[in-house]
PDB file of C-alpha atoms in Angstrom:
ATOM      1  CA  UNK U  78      -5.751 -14.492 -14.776  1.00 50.00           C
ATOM      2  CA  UNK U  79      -4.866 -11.418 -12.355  1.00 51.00           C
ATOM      3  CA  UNK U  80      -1.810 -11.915 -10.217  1.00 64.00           C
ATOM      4  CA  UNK U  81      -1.627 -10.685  -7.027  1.00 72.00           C
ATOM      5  CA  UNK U  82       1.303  -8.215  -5.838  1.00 80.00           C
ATOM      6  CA  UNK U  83      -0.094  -7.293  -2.250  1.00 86.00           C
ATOM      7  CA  UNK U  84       3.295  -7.722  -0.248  1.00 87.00           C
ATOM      8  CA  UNK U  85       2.030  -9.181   3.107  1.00 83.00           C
ATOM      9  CA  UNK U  86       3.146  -7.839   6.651  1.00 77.00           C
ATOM     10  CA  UNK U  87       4.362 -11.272   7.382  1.00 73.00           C
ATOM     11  CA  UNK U  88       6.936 -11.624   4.368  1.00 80.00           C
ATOM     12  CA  UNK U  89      10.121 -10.985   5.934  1.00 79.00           C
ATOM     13  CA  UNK U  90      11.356  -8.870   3.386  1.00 88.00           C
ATOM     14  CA  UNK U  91       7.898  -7.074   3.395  1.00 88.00           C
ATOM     15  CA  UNK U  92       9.976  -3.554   4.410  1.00 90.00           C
ATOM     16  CA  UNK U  93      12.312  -3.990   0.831  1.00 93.00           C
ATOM     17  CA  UNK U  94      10.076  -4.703  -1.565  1.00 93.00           C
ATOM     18  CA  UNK U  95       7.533  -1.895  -0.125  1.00 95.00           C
ATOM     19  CA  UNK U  96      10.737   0.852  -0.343  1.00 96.00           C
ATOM     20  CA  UNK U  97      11.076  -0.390  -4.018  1.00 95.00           C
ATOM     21  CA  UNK U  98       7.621   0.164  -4.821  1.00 95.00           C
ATOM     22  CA  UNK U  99       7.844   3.194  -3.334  1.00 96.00           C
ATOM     23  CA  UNK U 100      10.480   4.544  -5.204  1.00 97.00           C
ATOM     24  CA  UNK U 101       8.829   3.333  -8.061  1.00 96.00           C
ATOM     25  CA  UNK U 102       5.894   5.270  -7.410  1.00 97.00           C
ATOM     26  CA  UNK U 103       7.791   8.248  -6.369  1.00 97.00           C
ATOM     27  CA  UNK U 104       9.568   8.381  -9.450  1.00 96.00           C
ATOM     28  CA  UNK U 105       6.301   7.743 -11.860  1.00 96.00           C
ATOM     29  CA  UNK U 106       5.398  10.646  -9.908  1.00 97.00           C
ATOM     30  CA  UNK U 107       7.783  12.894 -11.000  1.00 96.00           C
ATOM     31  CA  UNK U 108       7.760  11.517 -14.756  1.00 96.00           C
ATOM     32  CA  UNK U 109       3.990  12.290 -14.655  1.00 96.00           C
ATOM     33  CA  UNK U 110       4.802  15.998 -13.082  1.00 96.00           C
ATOM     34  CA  UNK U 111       7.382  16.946 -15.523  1.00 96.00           C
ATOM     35  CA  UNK U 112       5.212  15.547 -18.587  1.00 96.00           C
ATOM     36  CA  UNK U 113       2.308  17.641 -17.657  1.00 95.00           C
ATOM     37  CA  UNK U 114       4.450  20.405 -17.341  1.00 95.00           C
ATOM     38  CA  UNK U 115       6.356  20.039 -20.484  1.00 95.00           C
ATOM     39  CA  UNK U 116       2.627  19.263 -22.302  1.00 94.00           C
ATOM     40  CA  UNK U 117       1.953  23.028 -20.566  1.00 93.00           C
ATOM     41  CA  UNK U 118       4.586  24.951 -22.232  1.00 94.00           C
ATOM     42  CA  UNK U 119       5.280  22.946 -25.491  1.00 94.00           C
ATOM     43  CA  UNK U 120       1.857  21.464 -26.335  1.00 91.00           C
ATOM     44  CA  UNK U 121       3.117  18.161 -27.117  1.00 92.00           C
ATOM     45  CA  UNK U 122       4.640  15.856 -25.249  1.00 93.00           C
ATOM     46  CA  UNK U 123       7.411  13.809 -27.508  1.00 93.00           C
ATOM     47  CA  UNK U 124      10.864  14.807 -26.003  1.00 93.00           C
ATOM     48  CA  UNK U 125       9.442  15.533 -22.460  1.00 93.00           C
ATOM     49  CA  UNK U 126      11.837  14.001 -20.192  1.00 92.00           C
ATOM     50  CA  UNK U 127      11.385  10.712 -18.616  1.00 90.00           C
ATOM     51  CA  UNK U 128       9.450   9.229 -20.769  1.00 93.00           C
ATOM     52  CA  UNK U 129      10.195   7.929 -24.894  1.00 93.00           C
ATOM     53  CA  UNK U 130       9.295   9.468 -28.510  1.00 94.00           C
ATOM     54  CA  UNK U 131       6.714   6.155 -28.944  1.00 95.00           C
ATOM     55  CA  UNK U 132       5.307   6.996 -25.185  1.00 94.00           C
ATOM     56  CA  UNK U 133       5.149  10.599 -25.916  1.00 93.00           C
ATOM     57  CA  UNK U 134       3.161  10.365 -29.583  1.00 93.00           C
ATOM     58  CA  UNK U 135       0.743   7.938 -27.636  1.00 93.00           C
ATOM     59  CA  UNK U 136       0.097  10.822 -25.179  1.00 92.00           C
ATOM     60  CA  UNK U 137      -0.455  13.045 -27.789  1.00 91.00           C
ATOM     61  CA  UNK U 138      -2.701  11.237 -29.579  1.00 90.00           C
ATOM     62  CA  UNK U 139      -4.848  10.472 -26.075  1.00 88.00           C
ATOM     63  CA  UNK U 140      -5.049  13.574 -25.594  1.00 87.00           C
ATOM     64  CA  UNK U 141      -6.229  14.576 -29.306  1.00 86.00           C
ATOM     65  CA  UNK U 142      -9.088  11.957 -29.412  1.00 86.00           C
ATOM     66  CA  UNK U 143     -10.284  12.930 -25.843  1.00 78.00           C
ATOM     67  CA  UNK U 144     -13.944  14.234 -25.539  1.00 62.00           C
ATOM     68  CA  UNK U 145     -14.062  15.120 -22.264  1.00 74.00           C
ATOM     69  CA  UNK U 146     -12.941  18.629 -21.795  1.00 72.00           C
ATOM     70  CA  UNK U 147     -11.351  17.764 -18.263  1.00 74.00           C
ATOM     71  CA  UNK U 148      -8.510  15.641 -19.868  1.00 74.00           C
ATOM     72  CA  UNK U 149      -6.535  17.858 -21.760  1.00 82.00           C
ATOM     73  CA  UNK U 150      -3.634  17.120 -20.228  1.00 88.00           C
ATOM     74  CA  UNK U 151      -0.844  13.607 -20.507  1.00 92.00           C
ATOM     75  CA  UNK U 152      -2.060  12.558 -16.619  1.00 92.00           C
ATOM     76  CA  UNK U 153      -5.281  13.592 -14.610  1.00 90.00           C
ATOM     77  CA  UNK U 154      -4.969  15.520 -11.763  1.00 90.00           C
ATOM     78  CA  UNK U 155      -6.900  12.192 -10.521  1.00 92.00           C
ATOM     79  CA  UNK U 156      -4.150   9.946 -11.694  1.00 94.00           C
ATOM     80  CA  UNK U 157      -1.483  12.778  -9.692  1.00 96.00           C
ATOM     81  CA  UNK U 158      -3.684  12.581  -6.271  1.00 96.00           C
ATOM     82  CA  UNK U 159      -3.887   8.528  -6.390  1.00 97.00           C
ATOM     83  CA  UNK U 160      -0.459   7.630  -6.856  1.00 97.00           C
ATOM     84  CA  UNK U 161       0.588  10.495  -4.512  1.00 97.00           C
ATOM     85  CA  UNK U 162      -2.308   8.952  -1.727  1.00 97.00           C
ATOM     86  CA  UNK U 163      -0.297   5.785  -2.443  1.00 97.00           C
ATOM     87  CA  UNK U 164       2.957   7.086  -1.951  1.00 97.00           C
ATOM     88  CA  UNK U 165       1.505   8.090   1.333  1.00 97.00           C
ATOM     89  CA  UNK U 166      -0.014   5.185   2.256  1.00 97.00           C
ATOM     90  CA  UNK U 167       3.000   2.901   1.294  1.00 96.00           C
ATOM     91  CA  UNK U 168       5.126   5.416   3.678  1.00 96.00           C
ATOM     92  CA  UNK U 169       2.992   5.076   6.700  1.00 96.00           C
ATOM     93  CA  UNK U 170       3.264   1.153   6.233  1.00 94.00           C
ATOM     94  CA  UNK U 171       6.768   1.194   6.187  1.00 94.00           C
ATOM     95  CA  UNK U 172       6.939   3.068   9.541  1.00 93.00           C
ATOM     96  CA  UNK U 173       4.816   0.900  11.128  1.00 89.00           C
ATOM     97  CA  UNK U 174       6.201  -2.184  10.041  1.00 87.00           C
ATOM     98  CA  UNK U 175       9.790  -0.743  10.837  1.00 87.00           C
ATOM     99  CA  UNK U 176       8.411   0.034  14.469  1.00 84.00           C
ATOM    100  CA  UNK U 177       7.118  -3.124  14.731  1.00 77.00           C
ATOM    101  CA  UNK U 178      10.121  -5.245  13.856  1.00 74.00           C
ATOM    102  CA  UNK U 179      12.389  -2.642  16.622  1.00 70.00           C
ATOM    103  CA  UNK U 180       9.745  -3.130  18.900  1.00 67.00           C
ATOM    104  CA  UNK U 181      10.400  -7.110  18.732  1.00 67.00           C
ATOM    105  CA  UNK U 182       7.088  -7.634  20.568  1.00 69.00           C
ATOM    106  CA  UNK U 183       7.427 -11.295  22.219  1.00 75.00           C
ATOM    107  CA  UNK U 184       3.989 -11.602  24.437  1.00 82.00           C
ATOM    108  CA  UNK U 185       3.605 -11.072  27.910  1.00 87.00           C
ATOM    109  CA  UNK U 186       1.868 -13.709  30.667  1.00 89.00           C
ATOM    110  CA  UNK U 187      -1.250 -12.732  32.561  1.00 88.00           C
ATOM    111  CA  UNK U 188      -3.157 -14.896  35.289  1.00 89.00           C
ATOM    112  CA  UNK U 189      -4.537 -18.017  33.665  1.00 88.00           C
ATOM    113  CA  UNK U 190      -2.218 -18.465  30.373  1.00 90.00           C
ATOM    114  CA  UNK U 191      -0.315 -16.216  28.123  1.00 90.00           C
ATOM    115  CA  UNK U 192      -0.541 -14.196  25.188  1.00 88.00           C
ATOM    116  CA  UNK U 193       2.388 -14.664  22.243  1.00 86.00           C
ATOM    117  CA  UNK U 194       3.181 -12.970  19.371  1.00 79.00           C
ATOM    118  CA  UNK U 195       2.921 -15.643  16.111  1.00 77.00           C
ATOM    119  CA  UNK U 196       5.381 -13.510  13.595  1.00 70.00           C
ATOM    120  CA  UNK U 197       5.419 -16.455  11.101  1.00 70.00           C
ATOM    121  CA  UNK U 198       1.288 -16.356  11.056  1.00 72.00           C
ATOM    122  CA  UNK U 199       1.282 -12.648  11.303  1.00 71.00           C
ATOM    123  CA  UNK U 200      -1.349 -12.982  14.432  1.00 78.00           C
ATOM    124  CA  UNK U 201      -1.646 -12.831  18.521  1.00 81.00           C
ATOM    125  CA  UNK U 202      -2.394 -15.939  20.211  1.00 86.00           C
ATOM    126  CA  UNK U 203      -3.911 -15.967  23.737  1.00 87.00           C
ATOM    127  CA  UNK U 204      -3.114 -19.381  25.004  1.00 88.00           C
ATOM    128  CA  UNK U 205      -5.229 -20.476  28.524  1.00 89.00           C
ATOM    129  CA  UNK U 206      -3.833 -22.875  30.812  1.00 91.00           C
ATOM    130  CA  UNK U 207      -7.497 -24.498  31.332  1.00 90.00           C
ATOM    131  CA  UNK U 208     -10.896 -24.419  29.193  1.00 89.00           C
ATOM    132  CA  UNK U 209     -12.316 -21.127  29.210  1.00 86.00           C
ATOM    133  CA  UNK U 210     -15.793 -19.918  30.941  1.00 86.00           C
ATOM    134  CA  UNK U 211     -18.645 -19.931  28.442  1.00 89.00           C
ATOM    135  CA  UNK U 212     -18.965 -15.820  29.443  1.00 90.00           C
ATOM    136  CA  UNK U 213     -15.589 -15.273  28.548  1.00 86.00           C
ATOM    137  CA  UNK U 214     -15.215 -17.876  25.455  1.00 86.00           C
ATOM    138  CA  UNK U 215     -18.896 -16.095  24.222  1.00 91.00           C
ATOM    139  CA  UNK U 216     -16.873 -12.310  24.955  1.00 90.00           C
ATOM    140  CA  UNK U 217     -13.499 -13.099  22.960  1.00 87.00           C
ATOM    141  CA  UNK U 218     -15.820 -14.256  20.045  1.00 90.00           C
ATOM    142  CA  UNK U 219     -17.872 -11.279  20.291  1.00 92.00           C
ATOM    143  CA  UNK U 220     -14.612  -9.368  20.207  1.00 89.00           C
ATOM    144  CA  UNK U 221     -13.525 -11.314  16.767  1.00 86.00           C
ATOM    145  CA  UNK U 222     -11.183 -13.535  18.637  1.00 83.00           C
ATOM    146  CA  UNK U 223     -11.185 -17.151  16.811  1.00 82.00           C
ATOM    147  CA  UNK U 224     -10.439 -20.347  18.846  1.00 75.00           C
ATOM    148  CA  UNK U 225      -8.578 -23.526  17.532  1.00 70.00           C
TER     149      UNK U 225
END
């Protein structure tokens, strides 16, 4: 059974947990930089920093049983772009959430009901004052609006 480690926009401490796992990834980053690098000059990669004699001898032996002619090397340059496309990705969600919560975004009140801003169900909730016209129930729909 997979478990799921998606950190939803709606957790409150959704900003926290995303700068750990950034760091995280930040720092596998540089682990998987300096291996490579040390795997360059040396050949082998027990003793390269930031990662153990059992990890390194692992590498080593991935690397020696290998057929494709593209992976000689500890991490992929595949492996390097990915977690560094995550790293990005992670970063531009933690602006945005950031923004969001100095924003404080409470809803605003238009001619016929109100729209409000449902933090605890992550979702914007236009609330009419009467039924709706068919046109305009048929149009939010349309729009991927969802009435209960």
């Amino acid at each position: 059974m997979s478990t799921n480690n998606a950190i939803s926009s709606s957790d409150p401490q959704a900003v926290e947990k995303l700068m750990a796992k950034l760091e995280s990834a930040k720092g596998l980053q540089a682990t998987m930089k300096e291996v490579n690098a040390y795997w360059r000059k040396f050949g082998t990669c027990v003793g390269a920093p930031g990662i153990t004699e059992e990890q390194g001898e692992k590498l080593d032996s991935k690397i020696a049983t290998t057929s494709y002619s593209w992976e000689k090397q500890p991490f992929s340059s595949y492996t390097l772009t990915n977690n560094n496309a995550d790293i990005k990705r992670m970063d531009i969600r933690i602006k945005e959430l950031t923004r969001k919560i100095e924003v404080g975004f409470s809803g605003w009140a238009f001619a016929g009901g109100r729209a409000e801003a449902n933090t605890e169900a992550n979702r914007l909730q236009i609330i009419f004052d009467e039924r709706t016209p068919t046109e305009m129930h048929n149009a939010m729909r349309h729009a991927g609006f969802v009435y209960s």
